[in-house]
Tab-separated table of N, CA, C and O in Angstrom:
chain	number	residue	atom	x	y	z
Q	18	UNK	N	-107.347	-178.204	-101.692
Q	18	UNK	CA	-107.460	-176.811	-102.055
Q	18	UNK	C	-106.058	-176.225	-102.203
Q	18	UNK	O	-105.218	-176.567	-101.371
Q	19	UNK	N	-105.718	-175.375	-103.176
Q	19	UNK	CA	-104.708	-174.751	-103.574
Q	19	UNK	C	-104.395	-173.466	-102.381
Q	19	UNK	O	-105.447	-173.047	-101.897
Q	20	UNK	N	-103.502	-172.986	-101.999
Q	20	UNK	CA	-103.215	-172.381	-101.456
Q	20	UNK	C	-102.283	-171.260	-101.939
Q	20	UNK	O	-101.738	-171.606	-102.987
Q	21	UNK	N	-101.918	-170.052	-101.538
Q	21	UNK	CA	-100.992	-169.014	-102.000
Q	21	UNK	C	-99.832	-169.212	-100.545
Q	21	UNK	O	-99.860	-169.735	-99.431
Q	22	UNK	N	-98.940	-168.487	-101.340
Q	22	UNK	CA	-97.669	-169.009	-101.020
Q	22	UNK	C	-97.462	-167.168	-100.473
Q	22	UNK	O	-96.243	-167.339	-100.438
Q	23	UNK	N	-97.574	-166.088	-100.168
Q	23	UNK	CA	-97.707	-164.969	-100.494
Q	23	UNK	C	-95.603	-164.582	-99.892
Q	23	UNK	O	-95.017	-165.017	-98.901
Q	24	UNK	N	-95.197	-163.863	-100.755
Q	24	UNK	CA	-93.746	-163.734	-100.523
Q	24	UNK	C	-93.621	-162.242	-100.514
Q	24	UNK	O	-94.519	-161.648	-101.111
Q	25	UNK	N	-92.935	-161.714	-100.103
Q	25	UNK	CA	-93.031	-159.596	-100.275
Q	25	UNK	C	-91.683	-159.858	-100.860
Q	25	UNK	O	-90.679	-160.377	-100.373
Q	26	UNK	N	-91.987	-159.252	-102.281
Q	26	UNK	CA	-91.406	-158.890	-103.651
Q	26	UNK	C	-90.350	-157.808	-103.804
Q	26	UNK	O	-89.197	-157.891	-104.225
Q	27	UNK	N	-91.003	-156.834	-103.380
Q	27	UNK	CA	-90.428	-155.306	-102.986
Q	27	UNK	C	-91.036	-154.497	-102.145
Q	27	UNK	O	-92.189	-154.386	-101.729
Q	28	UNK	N	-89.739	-153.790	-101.927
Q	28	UNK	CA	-90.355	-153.052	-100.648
Q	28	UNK	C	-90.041	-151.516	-101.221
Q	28	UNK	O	-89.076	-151.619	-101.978
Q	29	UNK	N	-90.411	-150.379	-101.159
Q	29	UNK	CA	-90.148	-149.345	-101.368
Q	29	UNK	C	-90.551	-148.053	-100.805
Q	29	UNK	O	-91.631	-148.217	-100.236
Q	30	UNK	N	-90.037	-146.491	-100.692
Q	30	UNK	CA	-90.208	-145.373	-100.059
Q	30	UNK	C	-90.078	-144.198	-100.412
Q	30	UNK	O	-88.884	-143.899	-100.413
Q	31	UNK	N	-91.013	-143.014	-100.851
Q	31	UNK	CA	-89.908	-142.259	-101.366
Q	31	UNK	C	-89.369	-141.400	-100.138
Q	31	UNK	O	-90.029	-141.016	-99.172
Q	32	UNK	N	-88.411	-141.249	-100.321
Q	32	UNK	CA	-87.184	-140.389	-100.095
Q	32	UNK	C	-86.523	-141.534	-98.766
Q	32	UNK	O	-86.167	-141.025	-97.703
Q	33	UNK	N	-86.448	-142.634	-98.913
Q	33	UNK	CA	-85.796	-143.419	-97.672
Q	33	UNK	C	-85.690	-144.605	-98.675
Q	33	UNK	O	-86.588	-145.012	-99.412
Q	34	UNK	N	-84.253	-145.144	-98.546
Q	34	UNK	CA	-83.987	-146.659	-99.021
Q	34	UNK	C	-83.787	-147.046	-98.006
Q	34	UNK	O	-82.577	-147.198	-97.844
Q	35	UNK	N	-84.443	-147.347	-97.047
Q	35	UNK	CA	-84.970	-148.312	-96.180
Q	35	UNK	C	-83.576	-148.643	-95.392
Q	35	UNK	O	-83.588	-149.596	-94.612
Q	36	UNK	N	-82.634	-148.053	-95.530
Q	36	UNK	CA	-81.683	-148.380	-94.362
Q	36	UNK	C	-81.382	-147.975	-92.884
Q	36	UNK	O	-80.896	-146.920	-92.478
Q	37	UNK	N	-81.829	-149.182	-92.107
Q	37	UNK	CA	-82.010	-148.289	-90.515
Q	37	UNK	C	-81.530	-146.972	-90.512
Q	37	UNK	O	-80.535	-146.424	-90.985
Q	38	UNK	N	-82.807	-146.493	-89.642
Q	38	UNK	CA	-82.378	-145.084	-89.019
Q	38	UNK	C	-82.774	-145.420	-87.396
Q	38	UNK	O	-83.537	-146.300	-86.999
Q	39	UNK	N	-82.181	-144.658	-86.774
Q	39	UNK	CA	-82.062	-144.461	-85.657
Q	39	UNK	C	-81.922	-142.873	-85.450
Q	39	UNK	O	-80.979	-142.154	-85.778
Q	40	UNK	N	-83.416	-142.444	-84.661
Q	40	UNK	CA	-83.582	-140.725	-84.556
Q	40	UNK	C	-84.840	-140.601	-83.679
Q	40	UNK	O	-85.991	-141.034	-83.636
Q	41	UNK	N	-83.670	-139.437	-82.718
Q	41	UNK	CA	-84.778	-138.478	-81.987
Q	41	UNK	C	-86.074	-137.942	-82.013
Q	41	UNK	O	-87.066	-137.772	-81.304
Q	42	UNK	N	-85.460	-137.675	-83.574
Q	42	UNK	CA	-86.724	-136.791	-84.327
Q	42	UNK	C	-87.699	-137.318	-85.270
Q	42	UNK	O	-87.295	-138.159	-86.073
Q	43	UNK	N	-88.808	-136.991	-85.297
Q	43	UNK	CA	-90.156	-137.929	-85.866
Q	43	UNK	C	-89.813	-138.683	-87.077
Q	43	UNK	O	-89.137	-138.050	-87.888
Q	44	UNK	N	-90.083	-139.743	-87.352
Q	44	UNK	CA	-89.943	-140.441	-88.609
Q	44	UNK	C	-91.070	-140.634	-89.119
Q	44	UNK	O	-91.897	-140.785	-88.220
Q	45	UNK	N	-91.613	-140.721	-90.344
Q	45	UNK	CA	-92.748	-141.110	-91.121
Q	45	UNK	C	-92.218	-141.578	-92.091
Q	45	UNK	O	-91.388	-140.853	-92.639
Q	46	UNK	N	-92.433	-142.731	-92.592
Q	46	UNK	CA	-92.645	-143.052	-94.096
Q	46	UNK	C	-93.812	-144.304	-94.543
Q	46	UNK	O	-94.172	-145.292	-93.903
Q	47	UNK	N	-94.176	-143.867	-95.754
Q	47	UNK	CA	-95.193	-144.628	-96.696
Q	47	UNK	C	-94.367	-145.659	-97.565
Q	47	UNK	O	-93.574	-145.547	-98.499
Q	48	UNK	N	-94.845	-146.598	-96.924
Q	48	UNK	CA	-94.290	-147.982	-98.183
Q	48	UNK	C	-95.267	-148.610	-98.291
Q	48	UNK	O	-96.326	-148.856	-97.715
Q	49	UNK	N	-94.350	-148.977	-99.714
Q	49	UNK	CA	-95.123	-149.658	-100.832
Q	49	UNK	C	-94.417	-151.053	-100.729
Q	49	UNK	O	-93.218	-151.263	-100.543
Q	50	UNK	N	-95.506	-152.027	-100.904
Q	50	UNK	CA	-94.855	-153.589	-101.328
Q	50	UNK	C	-95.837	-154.163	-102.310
Q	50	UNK	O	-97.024	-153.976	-102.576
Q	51	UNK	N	-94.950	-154.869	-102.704
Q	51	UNK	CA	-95.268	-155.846	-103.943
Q	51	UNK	C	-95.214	-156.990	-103.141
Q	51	UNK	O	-94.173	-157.258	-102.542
Q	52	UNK	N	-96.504	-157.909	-103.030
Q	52	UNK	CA	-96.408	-159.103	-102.632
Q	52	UNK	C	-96.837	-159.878	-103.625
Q	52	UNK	O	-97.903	-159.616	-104.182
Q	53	UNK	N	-96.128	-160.867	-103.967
Q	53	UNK	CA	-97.332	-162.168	-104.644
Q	53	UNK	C	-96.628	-163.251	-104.112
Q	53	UNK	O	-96.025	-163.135	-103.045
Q	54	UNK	N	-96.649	-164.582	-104.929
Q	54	UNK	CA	-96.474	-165.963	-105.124
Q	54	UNK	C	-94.631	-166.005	-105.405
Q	54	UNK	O	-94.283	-165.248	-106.312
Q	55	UNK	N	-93.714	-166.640	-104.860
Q	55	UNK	CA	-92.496	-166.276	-104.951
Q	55	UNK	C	-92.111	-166.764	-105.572
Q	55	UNK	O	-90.902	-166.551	-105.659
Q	56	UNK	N	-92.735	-167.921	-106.645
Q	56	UNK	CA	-91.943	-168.507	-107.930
Q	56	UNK	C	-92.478	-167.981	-108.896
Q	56	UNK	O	-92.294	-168.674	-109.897
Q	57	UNK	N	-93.313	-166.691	-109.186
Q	57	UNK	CA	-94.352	-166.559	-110.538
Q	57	UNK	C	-93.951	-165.167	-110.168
Q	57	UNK	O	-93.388	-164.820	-109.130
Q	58	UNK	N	-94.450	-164.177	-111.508
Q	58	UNK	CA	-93.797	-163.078	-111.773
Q	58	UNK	C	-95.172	-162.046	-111.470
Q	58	UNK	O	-94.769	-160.885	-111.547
Q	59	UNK	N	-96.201	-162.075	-111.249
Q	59	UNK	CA	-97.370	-161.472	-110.643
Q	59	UNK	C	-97.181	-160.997	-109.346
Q	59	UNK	O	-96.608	-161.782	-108.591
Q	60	UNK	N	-97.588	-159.674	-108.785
Q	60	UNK	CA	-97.785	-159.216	-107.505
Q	60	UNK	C	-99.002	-158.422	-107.355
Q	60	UNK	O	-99.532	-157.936	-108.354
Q	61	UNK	N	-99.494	-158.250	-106.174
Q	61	UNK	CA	-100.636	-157.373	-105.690
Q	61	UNK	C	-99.460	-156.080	-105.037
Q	61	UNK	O	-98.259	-156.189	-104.790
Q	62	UNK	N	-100.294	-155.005	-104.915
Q	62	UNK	CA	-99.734	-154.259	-104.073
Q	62	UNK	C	-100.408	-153.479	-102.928
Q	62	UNK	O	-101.542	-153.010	-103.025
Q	63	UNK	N	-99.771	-153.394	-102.039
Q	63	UNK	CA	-100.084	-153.261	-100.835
Q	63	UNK	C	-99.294	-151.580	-100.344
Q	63	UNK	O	-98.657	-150.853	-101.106
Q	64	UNK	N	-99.640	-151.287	-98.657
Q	64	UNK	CA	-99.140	-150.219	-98.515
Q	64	UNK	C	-98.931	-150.201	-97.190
Q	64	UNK	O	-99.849	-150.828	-96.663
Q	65	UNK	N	-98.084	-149.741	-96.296
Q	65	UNK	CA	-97.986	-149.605	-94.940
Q	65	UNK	C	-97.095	-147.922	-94.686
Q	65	UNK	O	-96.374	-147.118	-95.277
Q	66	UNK	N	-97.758	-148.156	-93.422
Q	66	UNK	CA	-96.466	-146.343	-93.037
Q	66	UNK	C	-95.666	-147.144	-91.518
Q	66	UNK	O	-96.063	-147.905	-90.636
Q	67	UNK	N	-94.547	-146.556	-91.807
Q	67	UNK	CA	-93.642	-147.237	-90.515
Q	67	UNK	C	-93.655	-146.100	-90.230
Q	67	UNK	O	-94.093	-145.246	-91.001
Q	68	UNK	N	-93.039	-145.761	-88.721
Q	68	UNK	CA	-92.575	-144.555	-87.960
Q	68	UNK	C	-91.755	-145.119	-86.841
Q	68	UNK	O	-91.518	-146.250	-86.415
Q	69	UNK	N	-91.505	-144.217	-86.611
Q	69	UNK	CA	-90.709	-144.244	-85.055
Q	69	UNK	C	-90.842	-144.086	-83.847
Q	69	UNK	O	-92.042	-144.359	-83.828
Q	70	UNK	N	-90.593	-143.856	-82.747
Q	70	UNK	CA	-91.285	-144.296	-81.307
Q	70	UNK	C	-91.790	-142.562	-81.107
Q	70	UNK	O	-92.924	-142.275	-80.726
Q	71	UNK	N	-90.589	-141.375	-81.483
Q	71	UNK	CA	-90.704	-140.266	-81.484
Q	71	UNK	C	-91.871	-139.725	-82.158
Q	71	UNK	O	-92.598	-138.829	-81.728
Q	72	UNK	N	-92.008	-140.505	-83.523
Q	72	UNK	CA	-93.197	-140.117	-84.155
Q	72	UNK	C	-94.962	-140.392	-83.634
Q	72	UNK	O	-96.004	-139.736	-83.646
Q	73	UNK	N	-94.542	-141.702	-83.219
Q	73	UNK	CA	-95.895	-142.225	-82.085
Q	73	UNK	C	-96.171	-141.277	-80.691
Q	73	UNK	O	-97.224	-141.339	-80.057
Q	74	UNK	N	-95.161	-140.492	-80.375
Q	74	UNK	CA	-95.493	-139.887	-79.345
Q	74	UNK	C	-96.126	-139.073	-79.699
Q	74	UNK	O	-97.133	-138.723	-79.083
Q	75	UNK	N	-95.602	-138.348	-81.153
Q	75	UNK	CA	-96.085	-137.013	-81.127
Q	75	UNK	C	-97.523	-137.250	-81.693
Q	75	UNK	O	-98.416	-136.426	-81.494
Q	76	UNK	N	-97.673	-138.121	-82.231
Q	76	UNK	CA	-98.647	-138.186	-82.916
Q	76	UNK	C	-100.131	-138.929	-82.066
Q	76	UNK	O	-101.273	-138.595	-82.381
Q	77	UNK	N	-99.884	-139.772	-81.175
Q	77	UNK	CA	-100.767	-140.116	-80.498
Q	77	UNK	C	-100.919	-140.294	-79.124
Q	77	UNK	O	-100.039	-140.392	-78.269
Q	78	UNK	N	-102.232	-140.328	-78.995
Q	78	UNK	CA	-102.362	-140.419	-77.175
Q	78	UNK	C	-101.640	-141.333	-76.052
Q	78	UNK	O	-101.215	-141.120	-74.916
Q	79	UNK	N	-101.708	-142.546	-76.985
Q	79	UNK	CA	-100.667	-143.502	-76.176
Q	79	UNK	C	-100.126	-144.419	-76.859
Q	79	UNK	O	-100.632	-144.942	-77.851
Q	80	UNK	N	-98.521	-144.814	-76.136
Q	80	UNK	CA	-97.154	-145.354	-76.712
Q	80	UNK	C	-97.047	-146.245	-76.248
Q	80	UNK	O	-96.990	-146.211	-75.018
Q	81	UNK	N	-96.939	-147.825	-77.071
Q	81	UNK	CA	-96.594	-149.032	-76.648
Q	81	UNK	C	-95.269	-148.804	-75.868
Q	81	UNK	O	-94.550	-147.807	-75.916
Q	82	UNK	N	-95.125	-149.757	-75.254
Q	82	UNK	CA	-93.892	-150.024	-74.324
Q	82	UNK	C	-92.856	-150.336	-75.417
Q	82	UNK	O	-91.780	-149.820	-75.715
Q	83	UNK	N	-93.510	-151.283	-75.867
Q	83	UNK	CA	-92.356	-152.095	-77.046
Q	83	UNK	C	-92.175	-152.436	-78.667
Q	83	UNK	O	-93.084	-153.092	-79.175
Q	84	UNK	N	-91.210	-152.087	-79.394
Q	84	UNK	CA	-91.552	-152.026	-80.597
Q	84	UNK	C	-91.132	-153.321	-80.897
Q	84	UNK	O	-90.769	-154.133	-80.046
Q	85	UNK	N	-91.189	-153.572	-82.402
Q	85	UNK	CA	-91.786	-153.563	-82.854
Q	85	UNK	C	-93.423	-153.705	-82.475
Q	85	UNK	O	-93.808	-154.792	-82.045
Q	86	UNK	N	-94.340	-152.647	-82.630
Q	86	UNK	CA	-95.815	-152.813	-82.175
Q	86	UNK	C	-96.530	-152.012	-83.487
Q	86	UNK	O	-96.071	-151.036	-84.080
Q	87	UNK	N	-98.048	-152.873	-83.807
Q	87	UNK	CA	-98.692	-152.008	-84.627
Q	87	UNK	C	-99.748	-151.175	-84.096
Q	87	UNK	O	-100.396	-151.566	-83.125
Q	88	UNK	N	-100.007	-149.909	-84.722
Q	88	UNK	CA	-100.666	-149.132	-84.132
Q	88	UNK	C	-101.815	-148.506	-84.913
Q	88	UNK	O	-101.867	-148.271	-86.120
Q	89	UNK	N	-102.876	-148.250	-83.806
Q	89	UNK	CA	-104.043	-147.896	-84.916
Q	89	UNK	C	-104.056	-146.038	-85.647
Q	89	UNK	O	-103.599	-145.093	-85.003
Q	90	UNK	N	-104.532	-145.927	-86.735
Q	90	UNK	CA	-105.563	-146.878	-86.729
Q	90	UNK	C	-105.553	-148.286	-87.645
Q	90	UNK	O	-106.344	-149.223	-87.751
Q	91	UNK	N	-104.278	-147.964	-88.241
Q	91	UNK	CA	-104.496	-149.106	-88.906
Q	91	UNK	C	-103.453	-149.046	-89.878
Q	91	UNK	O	-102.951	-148.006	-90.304
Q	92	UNK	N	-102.999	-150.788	-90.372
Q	92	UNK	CA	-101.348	-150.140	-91.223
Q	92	UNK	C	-100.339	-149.115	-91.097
Q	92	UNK	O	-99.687	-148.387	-91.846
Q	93	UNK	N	-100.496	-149.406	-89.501
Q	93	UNK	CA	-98.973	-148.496	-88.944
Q	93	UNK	C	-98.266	-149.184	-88.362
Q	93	UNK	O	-98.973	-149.919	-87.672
Q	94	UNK	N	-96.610	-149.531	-88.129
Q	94	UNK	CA	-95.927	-149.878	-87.853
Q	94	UNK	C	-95.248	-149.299	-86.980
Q	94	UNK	O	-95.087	-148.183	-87.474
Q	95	UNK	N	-94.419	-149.316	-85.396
Q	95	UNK	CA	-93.739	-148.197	-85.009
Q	95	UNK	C	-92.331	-149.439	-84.988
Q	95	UNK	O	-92.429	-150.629	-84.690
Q	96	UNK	N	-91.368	-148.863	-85.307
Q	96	UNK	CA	-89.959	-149.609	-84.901
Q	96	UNK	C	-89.090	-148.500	-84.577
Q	96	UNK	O	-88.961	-147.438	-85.186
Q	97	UNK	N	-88.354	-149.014	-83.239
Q	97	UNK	CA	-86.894	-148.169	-83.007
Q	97	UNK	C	-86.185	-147.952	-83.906
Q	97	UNK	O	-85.692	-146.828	-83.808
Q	98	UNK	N	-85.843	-148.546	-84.863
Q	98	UNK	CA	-84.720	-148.337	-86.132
Q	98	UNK	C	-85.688	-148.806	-87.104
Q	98	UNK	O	-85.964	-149.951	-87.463
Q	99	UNK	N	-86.025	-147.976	-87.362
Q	99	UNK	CA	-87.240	-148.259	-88.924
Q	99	UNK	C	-86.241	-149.063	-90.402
Q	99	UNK	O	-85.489	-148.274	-90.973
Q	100	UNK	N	-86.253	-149.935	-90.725
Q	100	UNK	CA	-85.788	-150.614	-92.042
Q	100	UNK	C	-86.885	-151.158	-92.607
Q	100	UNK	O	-88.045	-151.359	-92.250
Q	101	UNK	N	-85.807	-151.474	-94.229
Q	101	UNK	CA	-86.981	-152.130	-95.304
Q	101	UNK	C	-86.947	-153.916	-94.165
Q	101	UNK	O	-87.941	-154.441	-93.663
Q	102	UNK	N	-85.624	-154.384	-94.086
Q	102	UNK	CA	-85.699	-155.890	-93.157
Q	102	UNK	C	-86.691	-155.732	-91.791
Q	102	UNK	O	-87.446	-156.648	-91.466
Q	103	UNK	N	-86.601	-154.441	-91.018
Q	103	UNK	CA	-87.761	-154.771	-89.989
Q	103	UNK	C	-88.676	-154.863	-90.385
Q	103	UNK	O	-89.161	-155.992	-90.311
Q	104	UNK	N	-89.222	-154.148	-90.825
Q	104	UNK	CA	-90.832	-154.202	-91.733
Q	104	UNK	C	-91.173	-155.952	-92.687
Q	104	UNK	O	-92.269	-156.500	-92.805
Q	105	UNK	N	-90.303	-156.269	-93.030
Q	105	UNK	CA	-90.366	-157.317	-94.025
Q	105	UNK	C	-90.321	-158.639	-92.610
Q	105	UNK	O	-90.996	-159.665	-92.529
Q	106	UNK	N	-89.525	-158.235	-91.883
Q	106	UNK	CA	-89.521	-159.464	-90.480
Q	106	UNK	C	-91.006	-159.205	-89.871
Q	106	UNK	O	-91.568	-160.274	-89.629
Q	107	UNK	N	-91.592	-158.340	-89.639
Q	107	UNK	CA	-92.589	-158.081	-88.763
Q	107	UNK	C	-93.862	-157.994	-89.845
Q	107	UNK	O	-94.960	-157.706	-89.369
Q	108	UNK	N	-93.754	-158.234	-91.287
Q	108	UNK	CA	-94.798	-158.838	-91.916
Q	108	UNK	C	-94.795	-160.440	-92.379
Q	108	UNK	O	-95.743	-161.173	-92.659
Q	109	UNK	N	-93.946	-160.593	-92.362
Q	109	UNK	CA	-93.429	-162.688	-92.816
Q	109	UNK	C	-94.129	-162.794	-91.687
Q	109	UNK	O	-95.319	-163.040	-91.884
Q	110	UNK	N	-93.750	-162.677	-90.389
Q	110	UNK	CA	-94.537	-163.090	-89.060
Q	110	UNK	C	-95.850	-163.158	-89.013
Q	110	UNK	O	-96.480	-164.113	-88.559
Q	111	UNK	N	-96.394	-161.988	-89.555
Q	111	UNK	CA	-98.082	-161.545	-89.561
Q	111	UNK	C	-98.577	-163.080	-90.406
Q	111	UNK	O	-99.099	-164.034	-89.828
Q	112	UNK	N	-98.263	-163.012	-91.879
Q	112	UNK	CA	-98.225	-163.863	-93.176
Q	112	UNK	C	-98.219	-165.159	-92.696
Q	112	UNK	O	-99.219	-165.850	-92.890
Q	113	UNK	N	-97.194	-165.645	-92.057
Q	113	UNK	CA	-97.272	-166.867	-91.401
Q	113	UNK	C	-98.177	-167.304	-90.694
Q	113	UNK	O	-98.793	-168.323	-91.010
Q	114	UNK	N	-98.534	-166.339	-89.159
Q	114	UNK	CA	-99.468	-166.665	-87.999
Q	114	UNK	C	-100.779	-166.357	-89.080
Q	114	UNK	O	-101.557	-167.312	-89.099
Q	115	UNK	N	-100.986	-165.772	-89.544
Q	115	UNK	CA	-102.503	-165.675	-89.987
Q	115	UNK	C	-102.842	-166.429	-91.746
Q	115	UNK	O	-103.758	-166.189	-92.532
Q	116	UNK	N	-101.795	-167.269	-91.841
Q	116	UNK	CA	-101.773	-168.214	-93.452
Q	116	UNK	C	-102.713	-169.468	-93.150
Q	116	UNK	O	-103.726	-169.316	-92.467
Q	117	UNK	N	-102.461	-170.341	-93.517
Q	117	UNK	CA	-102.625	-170.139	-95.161
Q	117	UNK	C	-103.917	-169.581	-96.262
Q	117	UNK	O	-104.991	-170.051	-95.887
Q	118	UNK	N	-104.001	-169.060	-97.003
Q	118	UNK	CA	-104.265	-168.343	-98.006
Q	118	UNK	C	-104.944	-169.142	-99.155
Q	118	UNK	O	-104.221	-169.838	-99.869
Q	119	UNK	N	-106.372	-169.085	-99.397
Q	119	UNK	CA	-106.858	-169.360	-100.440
Q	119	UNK	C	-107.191	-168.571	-101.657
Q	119	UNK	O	-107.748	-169.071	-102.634
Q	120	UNK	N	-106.769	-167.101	-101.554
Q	120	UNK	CA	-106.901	-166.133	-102.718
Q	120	UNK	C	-106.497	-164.857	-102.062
Q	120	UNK	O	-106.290	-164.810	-100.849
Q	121	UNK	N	-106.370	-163.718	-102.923
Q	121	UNK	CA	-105.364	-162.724	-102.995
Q	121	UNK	C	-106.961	-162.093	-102.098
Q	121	UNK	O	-106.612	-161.524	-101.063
Q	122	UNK	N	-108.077	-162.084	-102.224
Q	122	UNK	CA	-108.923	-160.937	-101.193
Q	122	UNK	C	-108.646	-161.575	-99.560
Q	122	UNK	O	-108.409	-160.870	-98.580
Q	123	UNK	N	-108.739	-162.976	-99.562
Q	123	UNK	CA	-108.719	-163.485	-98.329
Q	123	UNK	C	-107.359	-163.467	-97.754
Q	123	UNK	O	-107.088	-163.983	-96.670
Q	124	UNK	N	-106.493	-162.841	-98.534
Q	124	UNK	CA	-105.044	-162.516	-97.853
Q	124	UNK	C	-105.298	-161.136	-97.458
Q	124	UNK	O	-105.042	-160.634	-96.363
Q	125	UNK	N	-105.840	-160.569	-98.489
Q	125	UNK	CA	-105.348	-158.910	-98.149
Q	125	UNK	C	-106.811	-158.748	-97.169
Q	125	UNK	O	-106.847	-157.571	-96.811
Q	126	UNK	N	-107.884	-159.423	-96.677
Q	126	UNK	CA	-108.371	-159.284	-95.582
Q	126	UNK	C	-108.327	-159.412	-94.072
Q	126	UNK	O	-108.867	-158.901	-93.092
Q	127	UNK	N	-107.755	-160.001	-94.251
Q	127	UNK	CA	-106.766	-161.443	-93.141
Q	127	UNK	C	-105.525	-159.887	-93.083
Q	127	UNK	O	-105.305	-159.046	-92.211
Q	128	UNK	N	-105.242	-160.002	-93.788
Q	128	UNK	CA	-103.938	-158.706	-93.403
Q	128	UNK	C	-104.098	-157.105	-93.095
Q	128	UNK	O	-103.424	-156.206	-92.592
Q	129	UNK	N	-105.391	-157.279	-93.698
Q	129	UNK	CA	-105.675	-155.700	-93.453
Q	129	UNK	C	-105.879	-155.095	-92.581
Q	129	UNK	O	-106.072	-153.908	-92.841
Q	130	UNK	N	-105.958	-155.497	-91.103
Q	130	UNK	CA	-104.861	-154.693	-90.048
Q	130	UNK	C	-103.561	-153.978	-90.002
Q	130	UNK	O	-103.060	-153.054	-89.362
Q	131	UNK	N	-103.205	-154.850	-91.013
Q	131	UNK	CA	-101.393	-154.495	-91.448
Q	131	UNK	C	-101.089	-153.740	-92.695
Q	131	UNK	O	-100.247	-152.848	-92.797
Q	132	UNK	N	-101.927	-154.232	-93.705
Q	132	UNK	CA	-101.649	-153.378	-94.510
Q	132	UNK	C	-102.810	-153.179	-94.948
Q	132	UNK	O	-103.859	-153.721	-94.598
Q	133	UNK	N	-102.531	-151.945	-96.169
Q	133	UNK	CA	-103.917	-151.570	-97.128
Q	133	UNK	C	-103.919	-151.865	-98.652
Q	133	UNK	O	-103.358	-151.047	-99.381
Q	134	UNK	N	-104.336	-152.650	-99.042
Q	134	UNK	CA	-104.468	-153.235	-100.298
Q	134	UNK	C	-104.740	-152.360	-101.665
Q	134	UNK	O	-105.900	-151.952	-101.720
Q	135	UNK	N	-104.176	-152.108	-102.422
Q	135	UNK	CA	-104.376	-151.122	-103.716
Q	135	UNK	C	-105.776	-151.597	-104.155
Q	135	UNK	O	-106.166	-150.687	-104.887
Q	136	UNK	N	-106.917	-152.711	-104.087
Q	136	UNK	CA	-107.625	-153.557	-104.672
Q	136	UNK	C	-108.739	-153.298	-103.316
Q	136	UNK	O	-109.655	-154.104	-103.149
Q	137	UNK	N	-108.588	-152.256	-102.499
Q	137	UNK	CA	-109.432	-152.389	-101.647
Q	137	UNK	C	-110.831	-151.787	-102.048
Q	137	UNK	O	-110.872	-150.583	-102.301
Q	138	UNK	N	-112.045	-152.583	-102.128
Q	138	UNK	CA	-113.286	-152.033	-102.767
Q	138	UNK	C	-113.384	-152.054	-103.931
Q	138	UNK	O	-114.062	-151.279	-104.607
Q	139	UNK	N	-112.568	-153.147	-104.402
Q	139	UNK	CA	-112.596	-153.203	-106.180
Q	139	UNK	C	-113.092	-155.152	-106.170
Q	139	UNK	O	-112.575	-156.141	-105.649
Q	140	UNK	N	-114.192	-154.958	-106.942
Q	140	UNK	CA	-114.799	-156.478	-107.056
Q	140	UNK	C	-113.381	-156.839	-107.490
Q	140	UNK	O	-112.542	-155.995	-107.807
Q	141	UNK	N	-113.089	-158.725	-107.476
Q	141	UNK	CA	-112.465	-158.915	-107.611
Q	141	UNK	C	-112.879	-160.733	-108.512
Q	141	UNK	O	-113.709	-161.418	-107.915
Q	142	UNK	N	-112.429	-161.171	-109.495
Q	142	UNK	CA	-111.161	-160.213	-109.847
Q	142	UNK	C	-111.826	-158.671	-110.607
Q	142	UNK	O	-113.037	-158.471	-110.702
Q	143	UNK	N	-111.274	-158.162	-110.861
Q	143	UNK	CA	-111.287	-156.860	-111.267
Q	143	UNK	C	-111.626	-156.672	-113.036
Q	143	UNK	O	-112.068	-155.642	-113.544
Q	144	UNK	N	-111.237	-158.138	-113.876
Q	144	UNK	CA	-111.730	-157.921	-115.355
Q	144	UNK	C	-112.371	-159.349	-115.738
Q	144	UNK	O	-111.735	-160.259	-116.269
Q	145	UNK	N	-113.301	-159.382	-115.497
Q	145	UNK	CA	-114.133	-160.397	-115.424
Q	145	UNK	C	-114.852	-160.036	-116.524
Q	145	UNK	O	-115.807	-160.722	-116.890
């Protein structure tokens, strides 16, 4: 059986190029990734929100001890210094422990704790 190789393509934010921050004060951001196959020019896209430990406080009842940790309800990330490389380290990890991959739904199911799939609730493939 063929397997997917799944690689994160790009990572993106608006109003943050993803270069650590380190802050007191609440962080939120929405990213976007492009994952596919890392020798072929196709990607799915996906979505996660990172924040910060400040932002987890304010925002919920209770705060992991330790970051990197994901938090519900779901496709949230909290890191001390939020980057596009933490996020991309703390999804290769996910990708790995929960691989290998026989198609793009059974990835983005398998992942969808972590992230949220643009293709979510769309038969697939999609032009059949």
């Amino acid at each position: 059986m063929d397997t997917l190789h799944p690689a994160i393509k790009t990572i993106s934010a608006l109003d943050w190029t993803g270069d650590p921050l380190s802050s007191d004060q609440p962080l939120r951001f929405d990213c976007h990734l492009e994952i596919g196959e890392a020798d072929t020019a196709g990607a799915d896209f996906f979505n996660v929100t990172v924040v910060n430990r400040a932002w987890a406080r304010t925002n919920l009842e209770c705060t992991p001890d330790d970051a990197p940790a994901w938090l519900p309800p779901r496709a949230i990330l909290m890191l001390d210094a939020p980057s596009f490389q933490a996020l991309a380290d703390c999804l290769n990890a996910e990708i790995a422990t929960l691989g290998p991959f026989a198609t793009w739904p059974e990835f983005a199911n398998r992942l969808a704790p972590y992230l949220r799939w643009d293709l979510e609730g769309v038969l697939y493939p999609p032009f059949e």
